[in-house]
């Protein structure tokens, strides 16, 4: 499940503070240090991650899902995942409460400096994903950078398969 890498990095930082009460004083330099850590960087390199999976698994086995679809279209997202795993087996989704939130991070707003740092850091990655695949990647690119993508695929399907 992929999320706009800027939002994912910020959420990851906030989640790292989940057991800290009270939250320690946080400087931009400490946040940037976290953002540049190996553990954080590897999670945001989607092109490398997709290629790593494709080096081991056939592309038919890989289903890429979007975090955005958890709120945009949760039922279809879940149906696509179940279909990918189970084929056409009948599964009921009637008793699922799609509004329950788990693993909620602490609410901390990031500064313009951190936002700009992340935008610069992930620009090329998001642009390449948009150009190659469209969909949510294009939404991320256009909303984050206020630029038009060359990819005309604006379909916000909750999942896609690599072609």
Short mmCIF file of C-alpha atoms in Angstrom, two decimals:
data_model
loop_
_atom_site.label_atom_id
_atom_site.label_comp_id
_atom_site.label_asym_id
_atom_site.label_seq_id
_atom_site.Cartn_x
_atom_site.Cartn_y
_atom_site.Cartn_z
CA UNK A 1 0.00 0.00 0.00
CA UNK A 2 1.57 3.24 -1.16
CA UNK A 3 0.93 6.72 0.17
CA UNK A 4 2.14 10.08 -1.05
CA UNK A 5 5.76 9.75 0.14
CA UNK A 6 5.70 13.22 1.68
CA UNK A 7 2.65 12.35 3.79
CA UNK A 8 4.11 8.93 4.53
CA UNK A 9 7.43 10.39 5.75
CA UNK A 10 5.68 12.90 7.99
CA UNK A 11 3.32 10.26 9.34
CA UNK A 12 6.29 7.96 10.00
CA UNK A 13 7.98 10.72 11.99
CA UNK A 14 4.83 11.42 14.01
CA UNK A 15 4.35 7.69 14.62
CA UNK A 16 7.90 7.48 15.97
CA UNK A 17 6.74 9.80 18.77
CA UNK A 18 3.75 7.64 19.76
CA UNK A 19 5.21 6.54 23.11
CA UNK A 20 6.75 9.88 24.06
CA UNK A 21 4.80 11.73 26.74
CA UNK A 22 5.25 14.59 26.77
CA UNK A 23 6.56 15.07 23.25
CA UNK A 24 10.16 16.32 23.48
CA UNK A 25 11.16 19.60 21.91
CA UNK A 26 11.64 18.88 18.23
CA UNK A 27 13.92 20.95 16.05
CA UNK A 28 13.84 20.99 12.26
CA UNK A 29 17.35 19.54 12.22
CA UNK A 30 16.16 16.53 14.30
CA UNK A 31 13.23 16.02 11.93
CA UNK A 32 15.52 16.22 8.88
CA UNK A 33 17.88 13.73 10.53
CA UNK A 34 14.93 11.34 10.93
CA UNK A 35 13.75 11.97 7.35
CA UNK A 36 17.22 11.10 6.06
CA UNK A 37 17.58 7.91 8.12
CA UNK A 38 18.00 4.67 6.18
CA UNK A 39 14.84 3.20 7.71
CA UNK A 40 12.76 6.15 6.52
CA UNK A 41 14.39 6.55 3.10
CA UNK A 42 13.87 2.94 2.06
CA UNK A 43 10.16 3.17 2.84
CA UNK A 44 9.70 6.16 0.53
CA UNK A 45 11.61 4.87 -2.49
CA UNK A 46 8.64 3.35 -4.32
CA UNK A 47 10.38 2.89 -7.66
CA UNK A 48 13.12 0.84 -6.03
CA UNK A 49 10.56 -1.07 -3.95
CA UNK A 50 8.44 -1.94 -6.99
CA UNK A 51 11.56 -3.02 -8.91
CA UNK A 52 12.75 -5.12 -5.94
CA UNK A 53 9.42 -6.97 -5.84
CA UNK A 54 9.47 -7.46 -9.61
CA UNK A 55 12.96 -8.96 -9.40
CA UNK A 56 11.53 -11.75 -7.24
CA UNK A 57 7.84 -12.03 -8.18
CA UNK A 58 6.05 -12.15 -11.50
CA UNK A 59 4.22 -8.87 -12.13
CA UNK A 60 0.90 -10.78 -12.02
CA UNK A 61 1.61 -11.47 -8.35
CA UNK A 62 2.09 -7.81 -7.45
CA UNK A 63 -0.90 -5.67 -6.55
CA UNK A 64 -0.17 -2.06 -5.73
CA UNK A 65 -2.73 -0.40 -3.49
CA UNK A 66 -3.13 3.23 -2.49
CA UNK A 67 -3.46 4.53 1.03
CA UNK A 68 -5.76 7.27 -0.31
CA UNK A 69 -8.29 4.59 -1.30
CA UNK A 70 -8.71 3.60 2.35
CA UNK A 71 -10.85 6.71 2.72
CA UNK A 72 -11.80 7.31 -0.93
CA UNK A 73 -13.10 3.85 -1.77
CA UNK A 74 -12.45 1.35 1.07
CA UNK A 75 -14.91 -1.31 -0.06
CA UNK A 76 -13.52 -1.53 -3.60
CA UNK A 77 -9.96 -1.49 -2.23
CA UNK A 78 -10.74 -4.45 0.01
CA UNK A 79 -12.57 -6.29 -2.78
CA UNK A 80 -9.58 -5.83 -5.11
CA UNK A 81 -7.18 -7.15 -2.48
CA UNK A 82 -9.35 -10.18 -1.72
CA UNK A 83 -9.82 -10.90 -5.43
CA UNK A 84 -6.06 -10.67 -5.98
CA UNK A 85 -5.41 -13.14 -3.16
CA UNK A 86 -8.44 -15.44 -3.43
CA UNK A 87 -9.59 -15.14 -7.04
CA UNK A 88 -13.36 -15.11 -7.47
CA UNK A 89 -14.13 -16.69 -4.09
CA UNK A 90 -17.23 -15.11 -2.55
CA UNK A 91 -16.41 -13.01 0.50
CA UNK A 92 -18.89 -10.87 2.43
CA UNK A 93 -17.93 -7.32 3.32
CA UNK A 94 -21.27 -6.48 4.94
CA UNK A 95 -20.10 -6.48 8.58
CA UNK A 96 -17.05 -4.30 8.16
CA UNK A 97 -16.91 -0.85 9.71
CA UNK A 98 -14.70 1.08 7.31
CA UNK A 99 -14.51 4.12 9.59
CA UNK A 100 -12.51 2.56 12.45
CA UNK A 101 -9.03 4.08 12.69
CA UNK A 102 -6.05 2.24 14.15
CA UNK A 103 -2.42 3.22 14.76
CA UNK A 104 -3.26 6.90 14.91
CA UNK A 105 -0.20 9.11 15.03
CA UNK A 106 0.21 12.15 17.24
CA UNK A 107 -1.04 15.37 15.66
CA UNK A 108 1.91 17.61 14.92
CA UNK A 109 1.95 20.16 12.11
CA UNK A 110 5.11 20.35 10.11
CA UNK A 111 6.81 23.64 9.36
CA UNK A 112 7.14 25.18 5.91
CA UNK A 113 10.85 24.32 6.05
CA UNK A 114 10.12 20.61 6.54
CA UNK A 115 7.31 20.63 3.99
CA UNK A 116 9.58 22.26 1.40
CA UNK A 117 12.41 19.87 2.26
CA UNK A 118 10.15 16.87 1.70
CA UNK A 119 8.68 18.31 -1.50
CA UNK A 120 12.16 18.83 -2.92
CA UNK A 121 13.30 15.42 -1.74
CA UNK A 122 10.44 13.52 -3.39
CA UNK A 123 9.80 15.65 -6.48
CA UNK A 124 11.63 13.45 -8.99
CA UNK A 125 10.23 10.23 -7.52
CA UNK A 126 6.62 11.42 -7.58
CA UNK A 127 7.03 12.90 -11.07
CA UNK A 128 8.47 9.66 -12.45
CA UNK A 129 5.71 7.59 -10.85
CA UNK A 130 3.12 9.96 -12.29
CA UNK A 131 4.61 9.82 -15.76
CA UNK A 132 4.89 6.03 -15.68
CA UNK A 133 1.62 5.05 -14.03
CA UNK A 134 -0.78 8.01 -13.67
CA UNK A 135 -3.71 7.61 -11.27
CA UNK A 136 -3.00 8.50 -7.66
CA UNK A 137 0.65 9.17 -8.50
CA UNK A 138 -0.53 11.92 -10.85
CA UNK A 139 -2.92 13.25 -8.21
CA UNK A 140 -0.02 13.44 -5.73
CA UNK A 141 2.21 15.19 -8.26
CA UNK A 142 -0.34 17.75 -9.36
CA UNK A 143 -1.66 18.53 -5.87
CA UNK A 144 1.78 18.71 -4.26
CA UNK A 145 3.58 20.75 -6.91
CA UNK A 146 0.70 22.56 -8.65
CA UNK A 147 2.06 21.26 -11.96
CA UNK A 148 0.42 19.26 -14.71
CA UNK A 149 1.62 15.73 -15.32
CA UNK A 150 2.28 14.46 -18.82
CA UNK A 151 0.31 11.30 -17.97
CA UNK A 152 -3.34 11.59 -18.98
CA UNK A 153 -4.43 8.71 -16.72
CA UNK A 154 -6.42 10.43 -13.99
CA UNK A 155 -8.29 7.30 -12.93
CA UNK A 156 -8.23 6.98 -9.15
CA UNK A 157 -8.56 3.23 -8.92
CA UNK A 158 -7.71 1.90 -5.47
CA UNK A 159 -5.25 -0.62 -6.92
CA UNK A 160 -3.26 -1.28 -10.04
CA UNK A 161 -1.09 -3.96 -11.52
CA UNK A 162 2.28 -3.19 -13.07
CA UNK A 163 2.18 -3.73 -16.83
#
